[in-house]
PDB file of C-alpha atoms and ligand atoms in Angstrom:
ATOM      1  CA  UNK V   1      -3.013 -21.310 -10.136  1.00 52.00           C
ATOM      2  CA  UNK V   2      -0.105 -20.339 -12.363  1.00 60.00           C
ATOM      3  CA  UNK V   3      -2.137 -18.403 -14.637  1.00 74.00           C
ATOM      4  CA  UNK V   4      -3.690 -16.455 -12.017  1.00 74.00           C
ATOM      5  CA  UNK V   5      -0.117 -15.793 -10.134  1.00 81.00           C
ATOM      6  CA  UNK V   6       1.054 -14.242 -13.978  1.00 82.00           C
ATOM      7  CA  UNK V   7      -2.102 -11.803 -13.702  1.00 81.00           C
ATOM      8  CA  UNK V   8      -1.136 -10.845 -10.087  1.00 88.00           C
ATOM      9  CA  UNK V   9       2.539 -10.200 -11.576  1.00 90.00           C
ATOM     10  CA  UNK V  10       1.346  -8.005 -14.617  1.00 92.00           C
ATOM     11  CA  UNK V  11      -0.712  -5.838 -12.275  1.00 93.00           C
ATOM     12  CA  UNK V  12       2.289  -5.373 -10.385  1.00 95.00           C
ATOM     13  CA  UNK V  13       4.329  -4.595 -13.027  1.00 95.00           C
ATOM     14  CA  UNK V  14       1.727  -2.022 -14.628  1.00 96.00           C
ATOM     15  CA  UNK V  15       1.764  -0.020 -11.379  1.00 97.00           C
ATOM     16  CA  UNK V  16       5.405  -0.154 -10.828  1.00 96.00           C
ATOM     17  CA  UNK V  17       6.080   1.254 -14.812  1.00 97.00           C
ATOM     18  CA  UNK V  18       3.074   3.574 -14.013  1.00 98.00           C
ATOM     19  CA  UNK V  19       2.600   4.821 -10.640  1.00 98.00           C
ATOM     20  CA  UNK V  20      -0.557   5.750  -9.436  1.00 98.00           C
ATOM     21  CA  UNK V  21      -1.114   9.206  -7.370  1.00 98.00           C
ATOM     22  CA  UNK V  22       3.185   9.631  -7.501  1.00 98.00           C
ATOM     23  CA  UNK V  23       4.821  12.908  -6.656  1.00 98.00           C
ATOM     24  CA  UNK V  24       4.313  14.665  -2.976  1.00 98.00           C
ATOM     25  CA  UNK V  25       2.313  18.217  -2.339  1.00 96.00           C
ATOM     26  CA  UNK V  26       3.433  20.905  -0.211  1.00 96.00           C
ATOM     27  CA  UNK V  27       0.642  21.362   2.043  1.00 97.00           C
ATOM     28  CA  UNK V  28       0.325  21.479   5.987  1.00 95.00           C
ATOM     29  CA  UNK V  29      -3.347  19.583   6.098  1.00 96.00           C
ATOM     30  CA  UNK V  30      -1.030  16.415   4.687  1.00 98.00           C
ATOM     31  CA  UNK V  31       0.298  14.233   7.104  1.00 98.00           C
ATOM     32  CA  UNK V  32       3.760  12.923   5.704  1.00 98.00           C
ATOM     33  CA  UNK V  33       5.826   9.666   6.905  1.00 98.00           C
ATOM     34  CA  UNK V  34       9.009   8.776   5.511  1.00 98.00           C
ATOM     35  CA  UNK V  35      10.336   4.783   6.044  1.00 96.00           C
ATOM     36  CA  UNK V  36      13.084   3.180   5.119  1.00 96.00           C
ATOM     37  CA  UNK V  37      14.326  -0.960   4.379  1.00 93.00           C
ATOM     38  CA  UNK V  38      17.518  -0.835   4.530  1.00 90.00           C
ATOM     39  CA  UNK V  39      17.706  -4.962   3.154  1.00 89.00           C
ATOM     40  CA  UNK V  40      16.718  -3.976  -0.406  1.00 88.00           C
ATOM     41  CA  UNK V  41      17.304  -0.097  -0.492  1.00 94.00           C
ATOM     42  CA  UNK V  42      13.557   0.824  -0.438  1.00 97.00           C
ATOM     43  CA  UNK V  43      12.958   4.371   0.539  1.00 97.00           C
ATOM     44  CA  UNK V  44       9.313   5.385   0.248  1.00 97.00           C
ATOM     45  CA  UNK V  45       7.623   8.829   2.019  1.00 98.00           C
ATOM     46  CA  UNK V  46       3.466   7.980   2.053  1.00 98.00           C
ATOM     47  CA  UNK V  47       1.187  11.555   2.584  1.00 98.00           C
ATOM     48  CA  UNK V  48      -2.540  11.199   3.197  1.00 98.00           C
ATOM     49  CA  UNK V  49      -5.045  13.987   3.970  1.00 98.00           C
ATOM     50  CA  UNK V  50      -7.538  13.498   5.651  1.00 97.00           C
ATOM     51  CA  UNK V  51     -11.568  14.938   6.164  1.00 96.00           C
ATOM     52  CA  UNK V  52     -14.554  14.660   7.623  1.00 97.00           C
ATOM     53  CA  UNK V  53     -13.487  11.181   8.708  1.00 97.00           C
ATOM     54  CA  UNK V  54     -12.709  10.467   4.903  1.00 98.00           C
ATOM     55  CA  UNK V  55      -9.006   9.905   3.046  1.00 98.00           C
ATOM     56  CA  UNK V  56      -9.257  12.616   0.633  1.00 98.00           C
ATOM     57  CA  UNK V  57      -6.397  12.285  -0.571  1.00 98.00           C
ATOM     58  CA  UNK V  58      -3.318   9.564  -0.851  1.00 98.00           C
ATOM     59  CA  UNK V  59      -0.126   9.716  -1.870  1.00 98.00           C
ATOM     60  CA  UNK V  60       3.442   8.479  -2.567  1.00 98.00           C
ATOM     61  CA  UNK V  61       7.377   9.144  -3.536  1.00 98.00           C
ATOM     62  CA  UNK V  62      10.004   7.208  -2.928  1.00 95.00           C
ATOM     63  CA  UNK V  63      12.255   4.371  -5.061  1.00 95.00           C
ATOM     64  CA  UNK V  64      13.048   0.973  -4.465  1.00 94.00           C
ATOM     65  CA  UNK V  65      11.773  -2.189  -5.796  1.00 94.00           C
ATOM     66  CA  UNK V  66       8.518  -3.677  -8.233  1.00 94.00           C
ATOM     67  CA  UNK V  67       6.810  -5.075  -4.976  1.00 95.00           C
ATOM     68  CA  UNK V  68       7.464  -1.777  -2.675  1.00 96.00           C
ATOM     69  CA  UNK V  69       6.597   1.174  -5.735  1.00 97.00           C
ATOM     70  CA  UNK V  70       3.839  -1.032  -6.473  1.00 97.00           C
ATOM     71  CA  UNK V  71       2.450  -1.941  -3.521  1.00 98.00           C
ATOM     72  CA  UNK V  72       2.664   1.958  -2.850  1.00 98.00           C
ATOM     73  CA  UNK V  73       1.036   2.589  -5.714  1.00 98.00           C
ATOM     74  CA  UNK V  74      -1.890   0.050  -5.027  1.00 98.00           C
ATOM     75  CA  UNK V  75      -1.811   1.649  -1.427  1.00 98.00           C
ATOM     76  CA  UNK V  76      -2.986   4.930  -2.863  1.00 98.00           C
ATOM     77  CA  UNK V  77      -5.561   3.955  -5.077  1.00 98.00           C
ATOM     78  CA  UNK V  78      -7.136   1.934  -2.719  1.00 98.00           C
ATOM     79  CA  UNK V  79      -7.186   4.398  -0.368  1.00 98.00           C
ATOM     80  CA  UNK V  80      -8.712   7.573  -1.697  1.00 98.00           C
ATOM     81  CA  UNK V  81     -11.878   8.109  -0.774  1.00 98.00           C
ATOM     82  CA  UNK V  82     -12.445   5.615   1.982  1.00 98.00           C
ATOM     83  CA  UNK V  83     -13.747   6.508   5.573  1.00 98.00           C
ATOM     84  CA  UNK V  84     -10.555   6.563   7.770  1.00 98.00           C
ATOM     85  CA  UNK V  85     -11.968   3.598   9.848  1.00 97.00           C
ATOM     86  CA  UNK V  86     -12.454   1.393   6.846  1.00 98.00           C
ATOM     87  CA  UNK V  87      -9.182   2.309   5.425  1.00 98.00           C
ATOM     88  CA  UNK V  88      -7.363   1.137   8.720  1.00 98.00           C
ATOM     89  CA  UNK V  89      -9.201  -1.817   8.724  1.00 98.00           C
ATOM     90  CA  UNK V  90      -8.417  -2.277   5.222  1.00 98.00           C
ATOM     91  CA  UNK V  91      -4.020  -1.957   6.511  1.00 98.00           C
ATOM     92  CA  UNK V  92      -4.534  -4.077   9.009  1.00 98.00           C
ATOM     93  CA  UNK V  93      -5.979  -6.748   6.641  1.00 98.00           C
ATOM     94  CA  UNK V  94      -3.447  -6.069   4.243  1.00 98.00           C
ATOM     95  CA  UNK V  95      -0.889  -6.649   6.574  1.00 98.00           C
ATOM     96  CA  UNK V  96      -1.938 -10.091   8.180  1.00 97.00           C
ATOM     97  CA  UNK V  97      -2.324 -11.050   4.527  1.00 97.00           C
ATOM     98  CA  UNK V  98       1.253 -10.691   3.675  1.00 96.00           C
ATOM     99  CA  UNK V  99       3.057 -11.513   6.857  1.00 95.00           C
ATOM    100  CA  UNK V 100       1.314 -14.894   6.574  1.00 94.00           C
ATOM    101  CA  UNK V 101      -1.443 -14.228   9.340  1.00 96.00           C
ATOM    102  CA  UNK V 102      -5.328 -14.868   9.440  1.00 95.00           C
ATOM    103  CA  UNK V 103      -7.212 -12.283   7.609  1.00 96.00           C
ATOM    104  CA  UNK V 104     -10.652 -11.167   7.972  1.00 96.00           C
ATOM    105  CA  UNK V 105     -12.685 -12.565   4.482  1.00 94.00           C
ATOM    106  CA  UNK V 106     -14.994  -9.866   5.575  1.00 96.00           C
ATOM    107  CA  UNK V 107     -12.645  -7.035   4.662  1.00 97.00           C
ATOM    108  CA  UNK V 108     -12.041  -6.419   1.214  1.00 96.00           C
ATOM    109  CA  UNK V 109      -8.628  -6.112   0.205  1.00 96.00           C
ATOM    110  CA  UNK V 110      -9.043  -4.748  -3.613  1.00 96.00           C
ATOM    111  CA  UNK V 111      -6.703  -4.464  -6.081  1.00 95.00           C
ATOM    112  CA  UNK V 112      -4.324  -5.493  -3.153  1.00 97.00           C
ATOM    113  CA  UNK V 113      -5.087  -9.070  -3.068  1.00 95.00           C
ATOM    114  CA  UNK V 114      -2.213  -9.343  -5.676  1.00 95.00           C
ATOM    115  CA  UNK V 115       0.024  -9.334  -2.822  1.00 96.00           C
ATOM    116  CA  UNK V 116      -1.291 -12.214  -1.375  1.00 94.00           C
ATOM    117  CA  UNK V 117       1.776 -14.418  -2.923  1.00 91.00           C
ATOM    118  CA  UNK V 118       4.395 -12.266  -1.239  1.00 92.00           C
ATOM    119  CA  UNK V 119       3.731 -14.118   2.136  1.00 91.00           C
ATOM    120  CA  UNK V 120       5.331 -17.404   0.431  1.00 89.00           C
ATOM    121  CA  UNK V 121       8.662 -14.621   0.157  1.00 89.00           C
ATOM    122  CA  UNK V 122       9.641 -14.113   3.749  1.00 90.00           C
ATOM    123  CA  UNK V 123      12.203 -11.460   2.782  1.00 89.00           C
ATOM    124  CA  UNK V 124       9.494  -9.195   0.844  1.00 92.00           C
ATOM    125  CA  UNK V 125       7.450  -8.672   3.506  1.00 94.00           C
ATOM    126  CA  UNK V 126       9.318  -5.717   4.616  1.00 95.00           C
ATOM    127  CA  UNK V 127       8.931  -4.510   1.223  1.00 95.00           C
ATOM    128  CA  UNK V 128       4.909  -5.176   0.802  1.00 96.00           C
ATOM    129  CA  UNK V 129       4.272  -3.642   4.296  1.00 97.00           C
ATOM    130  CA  UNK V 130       6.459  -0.511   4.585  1.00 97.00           C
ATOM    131  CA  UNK V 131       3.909   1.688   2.767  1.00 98.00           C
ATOM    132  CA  UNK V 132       1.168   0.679   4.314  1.00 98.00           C
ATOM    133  CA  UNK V 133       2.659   0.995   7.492  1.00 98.00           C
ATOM    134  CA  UNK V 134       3.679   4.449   6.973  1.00 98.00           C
ATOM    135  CA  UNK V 135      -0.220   5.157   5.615  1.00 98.00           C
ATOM    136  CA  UNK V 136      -1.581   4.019   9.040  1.00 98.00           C
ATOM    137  CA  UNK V 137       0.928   6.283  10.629  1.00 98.00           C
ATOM    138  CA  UNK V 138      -0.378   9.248   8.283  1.00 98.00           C
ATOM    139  CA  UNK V 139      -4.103   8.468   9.903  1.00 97.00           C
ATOM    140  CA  UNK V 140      -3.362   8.343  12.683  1.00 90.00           C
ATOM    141  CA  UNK V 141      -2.577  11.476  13.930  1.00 61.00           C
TER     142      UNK V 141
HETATM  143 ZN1   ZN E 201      12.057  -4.030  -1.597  1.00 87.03          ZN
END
């Protein structure tokens, strides 16, 4: 497995150096949602608009660390363009995944499955999750 765990790492790393969808828009049909964690200093603001029941649009700023930008970044991309039910169901997923819960196999995670290995890191959780916590707010209003 240790060659696939050094893949998962590099596609962390190449989102973190280059962010995907970075840099908020100043537009009232975004809904914007700001989160801190405090442990590590990650600060991270998550916008999503949202249309005819689809995510038009996804997006993030904020600092912090690899696994938070990243997983922001990931957040984004996977994102875009899905119907707003499939996209929460997609969160929710995500979540279980990486607070060590049962996920559904029948949901596919993406891109995001590289954050499967954070649930064996109890104190990154917080900084896997915040994002897509904050993109599940965005929706749901
Ligand atoms: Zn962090």
């Amino acid at each position: 497995m240790a060659n696939l765990e050094n893949l998962y790492r590099e596609v962390i790393m190449e989102h973190y150096k280059n962010p995907r969808n970075k840099g908020l828009i100043d537009d009232p049909s975004y809904h914007t949602k700001h989160i801190k964690n405090p442990s590590c200093g990650d600060d991270v603001t998550i916008q999503s608009k949202c249309n005819d029941g689809i995510v038009e649009d996804c997006r993030f700023e904020g600092s912090g660390c690899s696994i938070c930008c990243a997983s922001a970044s990931v957040l984004t991309e996977t994102m875009i363009g899905k119907k707003v039910e499939t996209a929460e169901a997609i969160a929710n997923n995500y979540l279980r995944m990486v607070s060590n819960e049962s996920i559904d196999p029948d949901i596919d995670l993406e891109e995001a499955e590289v954050f499967a290995g954070v649930r064996l890191f109890p104190a990154r959780i917080k900084c896997a999750s915040i994002s897509w916590k904050a993109f599940l707010d965005t929706i749901k209003k």
